[in-house]
């Protein structure tokens, strides 16, 4: 296959690495010193310090996002409009999102993307000539080291050297990419030199991009800074792009989040996308035929009268449920406050992965996975319950005067307030956005009361044992060594039961699945644009990612460094989707 050409390369260029340097030596073992990065375990999303740090980052992004916004500064960068076309006049295009989490899931998808060809349910699908990363390329924060270990390292191991067709990479920043104000993202994907990402060459000059594709198709990638707004330099850039669009043009629009789904609960979520379509694209006569995003870690497709709405955030991050997705949505929502919103149209949910039944079964896995995946969270629960028990025991066993009784009651009151407020805010964290409904308060307070009841039961049992009568400080030591671990484990099962019940009401769904860190049920899109302009979407799913890896004996430069010990078995999530 001949190489893909764009505005900045020639077909007769030698197939050299973009930076002109020799390829990194192939590793002989899976040692991080030979790989050049450290394969990371999945993020323990309910770890106490991670919850606190993520909450702080989210709060800072909400409060100071405008001050950290580097998009206005990008006005000084080149405003290139790229072009991608394959040797036969068509193009193969891949889409992956939410990828920089645990190594096993991230590398499983990277490995499939990098293979010269995949045979999926009888379809022979060659490696794509263009790869789009749809946001959240790294978790939990946008630190440069995290990008190296969780994103760039695995992708370099999957495709170490640029193959002859010179595939090109474009990336859209998600909310996690924005936690450092986009600094690390720009260093990796928007560079004037060393323009490569493993074997993929980076093709964009800003955090957003426009790419002319075959058959009158266009690929537009938006950066809406975590749903805030579209900056003026970005709008000016796309105004220039719009001058090249016409009634015959068809657009693939990649955005950071599926706001068409989120608008069900947050009516203003879709406003930025709607504004872009009706002010930039629609006046040209062009049609947005495909909207695609990540952010929700599953595959879902809504079909409507004029376009397809696809969520495919399954590139490596923990699985997000599909069984609570609305069966029909109105886009834009009818209750949006935008005064000039486009006319609402109905869209029906026609496919999802995993299916609703499997998604529900996954939910029941919270009981064993919560303490195993989040030992720090279990330790925190044990610590809080130990303090709650000591406070209750101090009041229950106290036989001194009324003044001392009130003094001893102060810690108990504080612990009760902390327990109830903590459970209430857990049901709807301030950083989650959206309105707090009655069900959040009811479930949250009920959850808090359940912990108080568990604390009272634990206190009664503890007072029946001889430890409390030991001389001080032995009761405290015994409580920390014996009561803490047991109460932490029991409390984790109480939290698991709460999450399962709350999830059935659409509350704490994210925590129900984030607490499990499910690595399986991953997906990506492989798309084909024929020279005549027919777009075919192949949604590819992987039921189970690989857990073990071995050094690849194939010494060809572009061969993946590691291969799965148990072969991956990709399949089509649904039949190929034709978009005329």
Coordinates of C-alpha atoms in Angstrom, one line a residue:
X1 CA 0.0 0.0 0.0
X2 CA 1.3 3.4 -0.9
X3 CA 1.6 6.0 1.8
X4 CA -1.1 8.5 2.7
X5 CA -0.4 12.0 1.4
X6 CA -1.3 15.3 3.1
X7 CA -0.4 18.9 2.6
X8 CA 3.1 18.5 4.1
X9 CA 4.4 15.2 2.7
X10 CA 5.2 13.8 -0.7
X11 CA 4.5 10.3 -1.9
X12 CA 8.1 9.7 -2.9
X13 CA 9.5 10.6 0.5
X14 CA 11.4 7.7 2.1
X15 CA 9.6 6.0 4.9
X16 CA 11.8 7.4 7.6
X17 CA 10.9 8.2 11.2
X18 CA 9.5 11.7 11.3
X19 CA 12.2 13.1 13.5
X20 CA 15.0 11.6 11.4
X21 CA 16.4 9.6 14.3
X22 CA 16.9 5.9 14.6
X23 CA 14.1 3.9 16.1
X24 CA 14.4 2.9 19.7
X25 CA 16.0 -0.5 20.2
X26 CA 13.4 -3.3 20.6
X27 CA 13.1 -4.5 24.2
X28 CA 14.1 -8.0 25.1
X29 CA 12.0 -8.1 28.3
X30 CA 9.0 -6.3 29.7
X31 CA 11.2 -4.4 32.1
X32 CA 10.3 -0.7 32.2
X33 CA 14.0 0.3 31.7
X34 CA 13.9 -1.5 28.3
X35 CA 10.4 -0.3 27.4
X36 CA 11.2 3.3 28.2
X37 CA 8.0 3.7 30.3
X38 CA 6.3 2.1 33.3
X39 CA 3.1 0.1 32.5
X40 CA 0.5 1.4 35.0
X41 CA -2.3 -0.4 36.8
X42 CA -5.9 0.9 36.4
X43 CA -6.5 4.1 38.4
X44 CA -8.2 3.3 41.8
X45 CA -10.8 5.9 41.4
X46 CA -12.2 5.7 44.9
X47 CA -8.8 6.1 46.6
X48 CA -9.2 8.9 49.2
X49 CA -6.3 11.1 48.0
X50 CA -7.3 10.7 44.4
X51 CA -10.9 11.7 45.2
X52 CA -9.6 14.8 47.0
X53 CA -7.1 15.7 44.3
X54 CA -9.5 15.1 41.5
X55 CA -12.2 17.2 43.3
X56 CA -9.7 20.0 43.7
X57 CA -8.6 19.9 40.1
X58 CA -12.2 19.9 38.9
X59 CA -13.0 22.8 41.3
X60 CA -10.0 24.8 40.0
X61 CA -10.9 24.1 36.4
X62 CA -14.4 25.4 37.2
X63 CA -13.3 28.5 39.0
X64 CA -10.1 29.4 37.1
X65 CA -10.6 27.7 33.8
X66 CA -10.7 31.1 32.0
X67 CA -7.4 32.0 33.5
X68 CA -5.8 28.7 32.5
X69 CA -7.2 28.8 29.0
X70 CA -4.5 28.7 26.4
X71 CA -6.7 28.7 23.4
X72 CA -6.5 32.5 23.0
X73 CA -2.7 32.2 22.8
X74 CA -3.0 29.6 20.0
X75 CA -4.0 32.5 17.7
X76 CA -0.3 33.0 17.2
X77 CA 0.1 29.4 15.9
X78 CA -0.3 28.2 12.3
X79 CA -3.9 27.8 11.3
X80 CA -3.4 24.9 8.9
X81 CA -6.1 23.0 7.2
X82 CA -4.9 19.4 6.6
X83 CA -5.8 17.0 3.9
X84 CA -5.8 13.2 4.1
X85 CA -6.4 10.8 1.2
X86 CA -5.2 7.3 0.6
X87 CA -3.5 5.9 -2.5
X88 CA -6.8 4.6 -4.0
X89 CA -8.6 7.9 -3.5
X90 CA -10.3 6.7 -0.4
X91 CA -9.3 6.6 3.2
X92 CA -9.3 4.4 6.3
X93 CA -9.9 6.3 9.5
X94 CA -9.8 5.1 13.2
X95 CA -11.4 6.7 16.2
X96 CA -10.4 6.0 19.8
X97 CA -11.1 7.9 23.0
X98 CA -10.6 7.7 26.8
X99 CA -7.5 5.6 26.5
X100 CA -4.9 6.5 29.1
X101 CA -5.8 4.4 32.0
X102 CA -4.5 0.9 32.9
X103 CA -1.9 -0.7 30.6
X104 CA -3.8 -3.9 29.8
X105 CA -6.9 -2.2 28.4
X106 CA -5.0 0.7 26.8
X107 CA -2.4 -1.4 25.1
X108 CA -5.0 -4.0 24.0
X109 CA -6.7 -1.4 21.9
X110 CA -3.4 0.3 20.8
X111 CA -2.2 -3.2 19.7
X112 CA -5.3 -3.7 17.5
X113 CA -5.1 -0.2 16.0
X114 CA -1.4 -0.8 15.1
X115 CA -1.8 -4.2 13.3
X116 CA -1.3 -4.1 9.5
X117 CA -4.7 -5.7 9.1
X118 CA -7.6 -7.0 11.2
X119 CA -10.0 -9.7 10.2
X120 CA -13.3 -9.0 12.0
X121 CA -16.3 -11.2 11.4
X122 CA -15.3 -11.8 7.8
X123 CA -14.2 -8.3 7.0
X124 CA -10.6 -7.6 6.2
X125 CA -9.8 -4.2 7.6
X126 CA -6.4 -2.7 6.9
X127 CA -4.6 -0.4 9.4
X128 CA -6.1 3.1 9.2
X129 CA -4.1 5.9 7.6
X130 CA -5.6 8.5 10.0
X131 CA -6.1 8.1 13.7
X132 CA -8.3 10.4 15.8
X133 CA -8.0 10.4 19.6
X134 CA -11.2 11.8 20.9
X135 CA -10.3 13.1 24.4
X136 CA -9.0 12.1 27.8
X137 CA -5.8 10.7 26.5
X138 CA -4.6 10.3 30.1
X139 CA -5.9 9.7 33.6
X140 CA -6.3 10.9 36.3
X141 CA -4.3 14.1 35.7
X142 CA -2.6 15.7 32.7
X143 CA 0.9 15.4 34.1
X144 CA 3.6 14.8 31.5
X145 CA 4.8 11.6 33.2
X146 CA 1.2 10.2 33.1
X147 CA 1.0 10.9 29.4
X148 CA 4.3 9.0 28.9
X149 CA 3.3 6.0 31.0
X150 CA -0.4 5.7 30.3
X151 CA -0.7 6.9 26.7
X152 CA 2.4 7.6 24.6
X153 CA 4.4 4.7 25.9
X154 CA 1.8 2.0 25.2
X155 CA 1.2 3.5 21.7
X156 CA 4.9 3.6 20.9
X157 CA 5.2 0.0 22.0
X158 CA 2.2 -0.9 19.7
X159 CA 3.6 0.9 16.6
X160 CA 7.3 1.8 17.3
X161 CA 8.3 3.1 13.9
X162 CA 6.3 4.9 11.2
X163 CA 5.2 2.3 8.5
X164 CA 5.4 3.1 4.8
X165 CA 1.9 4.6 4.6
X166 CA 2.8 7.2 7.3
X167 CA -0.4 7.3 9.4
X168 CA -1.3 10.6 10.9
X169 CA -2.7 11.4 14.3
X170 CA -5.2 14.1 15.4
X171 CA -6.3 14.6 19.0
X172 CA -9.2 16.4 20.7
X173 CA -8.6 17.4 24.4
X174 CA -11.0 16.1 27.0
X175 CA -11.6 17.4 30.5
X176 CA -8.7 15.4 32.0
X177 CA -6.4 16.8 29.3
X178 CA -7.5 20.3 30.5
X179 CA -6.6 19.8 34.2
X180 CA -3.2 21.5 33.6
X181 CA -4.6 24.1 31.3
X182 CA -3.7 22.0 28.2
X183 CA 0.1 22.4 28.7
X184 CA 1.1 18.8 28.4
X185 CA -1.4 18.2 25.6
X186 CA 0.1 21.0 23.5
X187 CA 3.6 19.6 24.1
X188 CA 2.6 16.2 22.8
X189 CA 0.2 16.8 20.0
X190 CA 0.9 20.4 18.8
X191 CA 4.6 20.7 18.1
X192 CA 6.8 22.3 15.5
X193 CA 9.4 19.5 15.6
X194 CA 9.6 15.9 16.5
X195 CA 6.1 15.5 15.2
X196 CA 5.5 11.9 16.0
X197 CA 3.5 9.9 18.5
X198 CA 5.0 6.4 18.3
X199 CA 4.6 5.4 14.7
X200 CA 1.9 8.0 14.0
X201 CA 2.8 11.5 12.9
X202 CA 1.0 14.3 14.6
X203 CA -0.9 16.4 12.2
X204 CA -2.5 19.4 14.0
X205 CA -1.2 22.9 14.7
X206 CA -3.7 23.8 17.4
X207 CA -5.9 22.0 20.0
X208 CA -8.6 21.8 17.3
X209 CA -8.3 20.9 13.7
X210 CA -9.9 20.6 10.3
X211 CA -9.1 17.9 7.8
X212 CA -10.3 17.6 4.2
X213 CA -11.1 14.0 3.4
X214 CA -12.0 12.1 0.2
X215 CA -15.5 12.3 -1.3
X216 CA -16.3 15.8 -0.1
X217 CA -16.0 14.7 3.5
X218 CA -14.5 16.9 6.2
X219 CA -13.2 16.0 9.7
X220 CA -13.6 18.8 12.2
X221 CA -12.3 18.5 15.8
X222 CA -13.6 21.0 18.4
X223 CA -12.0 22.1 21.7
X224 CA -14.8 23.5 23.9
X225 CA -12.7 23.6 27.2
X226 CA -14.8 21.0 29.1
X227 CA -18.1 22.4 27.8
X228 CA -17.5 26.0 28.6
X229 CA -17.5 27.8 25.3
X230 CA -15.8 28.1 21.9
X231 CA -13.1 30.8 21.9
X232 CA -12.9 33.5 19.3
X233 CA -9.7 32.3 17.6
X234 CA -11.2 28.9 17.2
X235 CA -14.4 30.3 15.7
X236 CA -12.2 32.5 13.3
X237 CA -10.3 29.4 12.3
X238 CA -13.5 27.5 11.5
X239 CA -14.9 30.5 9.7
X240 CA -11.9 30.1 7.3
X241 CA -12.7 26.4 7.0
X242 CA -16.3 27.1 6.2
X243 CA -15.2 29.1 3.1
X244 CA -14.2 25.7 1.7
X245 CA -17.5 24.0 2.5
X246 CA -20.5 23.8 0.2
X247 CA -23.9 22.1 -0.2
X248 CA -22.1 19.0 -1.3
X249 CA -19.9 18.8 1.8
X250 CA -20.5 16.3 4.5
X251 CA -18.9 16.7 8.0
X252 CA -17.7 14.3 10.7
X253 CA -17.7 16.4 13.9
X254 CA -15.6 15.1 16.8
X255 CA -16.3 16.6 20.2
X256 CA -15.0 15.9 23.7
X257 CA -18.3 14.7 25.3
X258 CA -21.7 13.3 24.1
X259 CA -23.6 16.4 25.1
X260 CA -26.6 15.1 23.2
X261 CA -27.0 12.5 26.0
X262 CA -25.9 14.7 28.8
X263 CA -28.5 17.3 27.7
X264 CA -31.2 15.0 29.0
X265 CA -30.2 16.1 32.6
X266 CA -28.4 19.3 31.7
X267 CA -30.3 21.1 29.0
X268 CA -27.5 23.6 28.3
X269 CA -24.9 20.9 27.7
X270 CA -25.5 20.8 23.9
X271 CA -25.5 24.6 23.4
X272 CA -21.9 24.9 22.2
X273 CA -22.2 22.2 19.6
X274 CA -25.5 23.5 18.4
X275 CA -24.1 27.0 18.1
X276 CA -21.2 25.7 16.1
X277 CA -23.4 23.8 13.7
X278 CA -25.9 26.5 13.1
X279 CA -23.5 29.4 12.8
X280 CA -20.4 27.8 11.1
X281 CA -21.5 24.7 9.2
X282 CA -25.2 25.2 8.3
X283 CA -24.8 28.5 6.5
X284 CA -22.6 26.8 3.9
X285 CA -25.2 24.2 3.1
X286 CA -22.9 21.4 4.4
X287 CA -24.4 18.7 6.6
X288 CA -23.0 17.2 9.8
X289 CA -23.7 13.6 9.1
X290 CA -21.8 12.1 12.0
X291 CA -21.2 13.4 15.5
X292 CA -18.7 11.3 17.5
X293 CA -17.3 11.6 21.0
X294 CA -15.8 9.8 24.0
X295 CA -16.1 10.8 27.7
X296 CA -18.7 8.1 28.5
X297 CA -16.8 4.9 28.5
X298 CA -18.9 2.7 26.4
X299 CA -20.3 2.5 22.8
X300 CA -23.7 3.8 22.0
X301 CA -25.3 5.0 18.7
X302 CA -28.3 7.2 18.3
X303 CA -29.8 7.4 14.8
X304 CA -31.9 10.3 13.6
X305 CA -33.3 11.7 10.4
X306 CA -30.2 13.6 9.4
X307 CA -27.2 12.2 11.3
X308 CA -25.7 9.6 13.5
X309 CA -24.7 10.3 17.1
X310 CA -22.0 8.0 18.3
X311 CA -20.3 7.7 21.7
X312 CA -17.2 5.5 21.7
X313 CA -15.2 6.2 24.8
X314 CA -13.9 2.7 25.2
X315 CA -10.2 3.0 24.5
X316 CA -8.9 1.9 27.9
X317 CA -10.7 3.7 30.7
X318 CA -13.0 1.9 33.2
X319 CA -16.3 0.8 31.8
X320 CA -19.4 3.1 32.1
X321 CA -22.8 1.5 32.2
X322 CA -25.2 1.4 29.2
X323 CA -28.4 0.1 30.8
X324 CA -29.5 3.5 32.0
X325 CA -29.1 5.3 28.6
X326 CA -32.3 6.9 27.4
X327 CA -34.0 5.0 24.6
X328 CA -35.0 8.3 22.8
X329 CA -33.6 11.8 23.0
X330 CA -34.4 15.2 21.5
X331 CA -31.5 17.1 20.0
X332 CA -31.2 19.9 20.8
X333 CA -33.3 19.5 23.9
X334 CA -36.6 21.3 23.8
X335 CA -36.0 22.9 27.2
X336 CA -32.7 24.5 26.3
X337 CA -32.4 28.2 27.2
X338 CA -30.6 29.1 23.9
X339 CA -32.9 31.6 22.2
X340 CA -31.9 30.6 18.6
X341 CA -31.4 26.8 19.0
X342 CA -31.9 24.6 16.0
X343 CA -35.1 22.7 15.6
X344 CA -35.3 19.7 17.9
X345 CA -35.2 16.3 16.2
X346 CA -35.8 12.8 17.7
X347 CA -32.9 10.3 17.9
X348 CA -33.4 6.6 18.9
X349 CA -30.9 4.4 20.6
X350 CA -30.2 1.6 18.1
X351 CA -27.0 0.0 19.5
X352 CA -24.9 -0.2 22.6
X353 CA -21.9 -2.1 23.9
X354 CA -22.0 -3.8 26.3
X355 CA -25.7 -4.6 26.0
X356 CA -28.1 -3.6 28.8
X357 CA -28.2 -7.1 30.3
X358 CA -24.5 -7.4 30.6
X359 CA -24.2 -3.9 31.9
X360 CA -26.6 -4.8 34.7
X361 CA -24.6 -7.9 35.5
X362 CA -21.5 -5.9 35.7
X363 CA -23.1 -3.7 38.3
X364 CA -23.5 -6.6 40.7
X365 CA -19.7 -7.1 40.6
X366 CA -19.4 -4.1 42.9
X367 CA -19.4 -6.3 46.1
X368 CA -16.1 -8.1 45.5
X369 CA -14.4 -5.4 43.3
X370 CA -14.9 -2.4 45.6
X371 CA -12.6 -3.5 48.4
X372 CA -10.1 -5.3 46.0
X373 CA -9.8 -2.4 43.6
X374 CA -9.9 0.4 46.2
X375 CA -8.0 -0.7 49.4
X376 CA -7.4 2.9 50.3
X377 CA -11.2 3.6 50.3
X378 CA -11.8 0.5 52.5
X379 CA -9.1 1.7 54.9
X380 CA -10.8 5.2 55.0
X381 CA -14.1 3.6 55.8
X382 CA -12.5 1.5 58.5
X383 CA -10.9 4.6 60.1
X384 CA -14.1 6.6 60.0
X385 CA -16.1 3.7 61.6
X386 CA -13.5 3.1 64.2
X387 CA -13.7 6.8 65.2
X388 CA -17.5 6.6 65.1
X389 CA -17.5 3.5 67.4
X390 CA -15.1 5.0 69.9
X391 CA -17.3 8.1 70.1
X392 CA -20.4 6.0 70.6
X393 CA -18.7 3.8 73.1
X394 CA -17.4 6.7 75.0
X395 CA -20.9 8.1 75.4
X396 CA -22.6 4.7 76.1
X397 CA -20.0 3.6 78.7
X398 CA -19.6 7.0 80.4
X399 CA -21.0 7.2 84.0
X400 CA -19.6 10.5 85.2
X401 CA -21.4 13.8 85.8
X402 CA -23.6 15.7 83.3
X403 CA -20.8 18.2 82.3
X404 CA -18.4 15.4 81.5
X405 CA -21.1 13.6 79.6
X406 CA -21.7 16.6 77.4
X407 CA -18.0 17.0 76.8
X408 CA -17.7 13.3 75.8
X409 CA -20.7 13.8 73.4
X410 CA -19.0 16.5 71.3
X411 CA -16.9 14.0 69.2
X412 CA -19.9 11.9 68.6
X413 CA -21.9 14.8 67.4
X414 CA -19.1 15.7 65.0
X415 CA -18.8 12.2 63.8
X416 CA -22.5 12.0 63.1
X417 CA -22.4 15.3 61.2
X418 CA -19.4 14.1 59.2
X419 CA -21.1 10.8 58.4
X420 CA -24.4 12.2 57.3
X421 CA -23.0 15.1 55.3
X422 CA -20.3 13.0 53.7
X423 CA -23.0 10.5 52.5
X424 CA -25.3 13.3 51.3
X425 CA -22.5 14.9 49.3
X426 CA -21.3 11.5 48.0
X427 CA -24.7 11.1 46.4
X428 CA -24.1 14.3 44.3
X429 CA -20.6 15.7 44.5
X430 CA -20.4 19.4 44.0
X431 CA -18.0 18.8 41.0
X432 CA -20.6 16.6 39.2
X433 CA -22.6 19.5 37.9
X434 CA -26.3 19.6 37.2
X435 CA -29.2 20.0 39.6
X436 CA -29.5 18.2 42.9
X437 CA -32.9 16.4 43.0
X438 CA -34.9 15.0 45.8
X439 CA -33.6 11.5 45.1
X440 CA -30.1 12.6 45.7
X441 CA -31.0 13.9 49.2
X442 CA -33.2 10.9 50.0
X443 CA -30.6 8.3 48.9
X444 CA -27.7 10.3 50.4
X445 CA -29.3 10.8 53.9
X446 CA -30.5 7.2 53.9
X447 CA -27.0 6.0 53.1
X448 CA -25.6 8.1 56.0
X449 CA -28.2 6.8 58.4
X450 CA -27.3 3.2 57.4
X451 CA -23.7 3.9 58.3
X452 CA -24.8 5.4 61.7
X453 CA -26.9 2.2 62.3
X454 CA -23.8 0.1 61.3
X455 CA -21.7 2.1 63.7
X456 CA -24.3 1.6 66.5
X457 CA -24.4 -2.1 65.9
X458 CA -20.6 -2.3 65.9
X459 CA -20.4 -0.3 69.1
X460 CA -22.8 -2.8 70.8
X461 CA -20.7 -5.7 69.7
X462 CA -17.5 -4.0 70.8
X463 CA -18.8 -3.3 74.3
X464 CA -19.6 -7.0 74.7
X465 CA -16.0 -7.8 74.2
X466 CA -13.3 -7.3 76.9
X467 CA -11.2 -4.9 74.9
X468 CA -13.0 -1.7 76.0
X469 CA -12.3 -2.4 79.7
X470 CA -8.5 -2.6 79.2
X471 CA -6.4 0.2 80.6
X472 CA -5.9 3.2 78.2
X473 CA -4.5 3.3 75.5
X474 CA -4.9 -0.5 74.8
X475 CA -8.6 -0.1 73.8
X476 CA -7.6 2.3 71.1
X477 CA -4.8 0.0 69.9
X478 CA -7.2 -3.0 69.8
X479 CA -9.8 -1.0 67.9
X480 CA -7.3 0.1 65.3
X481 CA -5.9 -3.4 64.9
X482 CA -9.1 -5.5 65.1
X483 CA -12.2 -3.3 64.7
X484 CA -10.8 -1.1 61.9
X485 CA -10.1 -3.7 59.3
X486 CA -13.4 -5.7 60.0
X487 CA -15.5 -2.5 60.0
X488 CA -13.8 -1.2 56.9
X489 CA -14.7 -4.4 55.0
X490 CA -18.3 -4.5 56.3
X491 CA -18.7 -0.8 55.5
X492 CA -17.4 -1.3 52.0
X493 CA -20.1 -3.9 51.4
X494 CA -22.7 -1.4 52.7
X495 CA -21.4 1.2 50.3
X496 CA -21.5 -1.4 47.5
X497 CA -25.1 -2.1 48.4
X498 CA -25.9 1.6 48.4
X499 CA -24.3 2.1 45.0
X500 CA -26.2 -0.8 43.5
X501 CA -29.5 0.5 44.8
X502 CA -28.7 4.2 44.0
X503 CA -27.6 3.2 40.5
X504 CA -31.1 1.8 39.8
X505 CA -32.4 5.4 40.4
X506 CA -29.7 6.9 38.1
X507 CA -27.6 8.2 41.1
X508 CA -23.9 7.5 41.5
X509 CA -23.8 5.4 38.4
X510 CA -20.3 6.7 37.7
X511 CA -19.1 5.6 41.2
X512 CA -20.8 2.2 40.8
X513 CA -18.6 1.4 37.8
X514 CA -15.5 3.6 38.6
X515 CA -15.3 1.7 41.9
X516 CA -15.0 -1.6 40.0
X517 CA -12.4 -0.4 37.4
X518 CA -13.8 -2.9 34.8
X519 CA -11.2 -3.2 32.0
X520 CA -13.2 -5.3 29.6
X521 CA -15.8 -4.4 27.0
X522 CA -13.5 -2.1 25.1
X523 CA -14.2 -0.6 21.6
X524 CA -13.0 1.6 18.8
X525 CA -14.3 2.7 15.4
X526 CA -12.7 1.9 12.1
X527 CA -14.2 3.9 9.2
X528 CA -13.8 3.7 5.5
X529 CA -14.5 6.5 3.1
X530 CA -14.7 5.2 -0.5
X531 CA -13.6 7.4 -3.4
X532 CA -17.3 7.9 -4.3
X533 CA -17.9 9.4 -0.8
X534 CA -19.7 6.5 0.9
X535 CA -18.8 6.3 4.6
X536 CA -18.9 2.9 6.3
X537 CA -18.4 2.6 10.1
X538 CA -17.2 -0.6 11.6
X539 CA -17.7 -0.5 15.4
X540 CA -15.2 -3.0 16.8
X541 CA -15.6 -4.4 20.3
X542 CA -13.3 -6.5 22.5
X543 CA -15.2 -8.5 25.2
X544 CA -12.0 -9.3 27.2
X545 CA -8.7 -7.4 27.1
X546 CA -5.4 -9.2 27.4
X547 CA -3.9 -9.6 30.9
X548 CA -0.5 -11.1 30.0
X549 CA 2.1 -9.9 27.5
X550 CA 5.2 -11.3 25.9
X551 CA 8.0 -9.8 23.9
X552 CA 7.3 -10.1 20.2
X553 CA 10.0 -12.2 18.4
X554 CA 9.2 -10.4 15.1
X555 CA 12.1 -8.0 14.6
X556 CA 10.7 -5.9 11.8
X557 CA 10.9 -2.2 12.9
X558 CA 7.2 -1.5 12.9
X559 CA 6.1 -4.7 14.6
X560 CA 4.5 -4.3 18.0
X561 CA 7.0 -4.8 20.9
X562 CA 4.6 -6.9 22.9
X563 CA 2.0 -9.4 21.9
X564 CA -0.8 -10.8 24.0
X565 CA -0.3 -14.3 25.5
X566 CA -4.0 -15.0 24.9
X567 CA -5.0 -13.7 21.4
X568 CA -7.5 -10.8 21.3
X569 CA -10.7 -11.6 19.5
X570 CA -12.2 -8.4 18.1
X571 CA -15.8 -8.5 16.7
X572 CA -18.3 -6.1 15.2
X573 CA -20.6 -4.6 17.8
X574 CA -23.2 -4.2 15.2
X575 CA -23.3 -4.6 11.4
X576 CA -21.4 -2.0 9.4
X577 CA -23.2 1.3 9.2
X578 CA -23.4 3.0 5.9
X579 CA -23.6 6.8 5.9
X580 CA -24.3 8.2 2.5

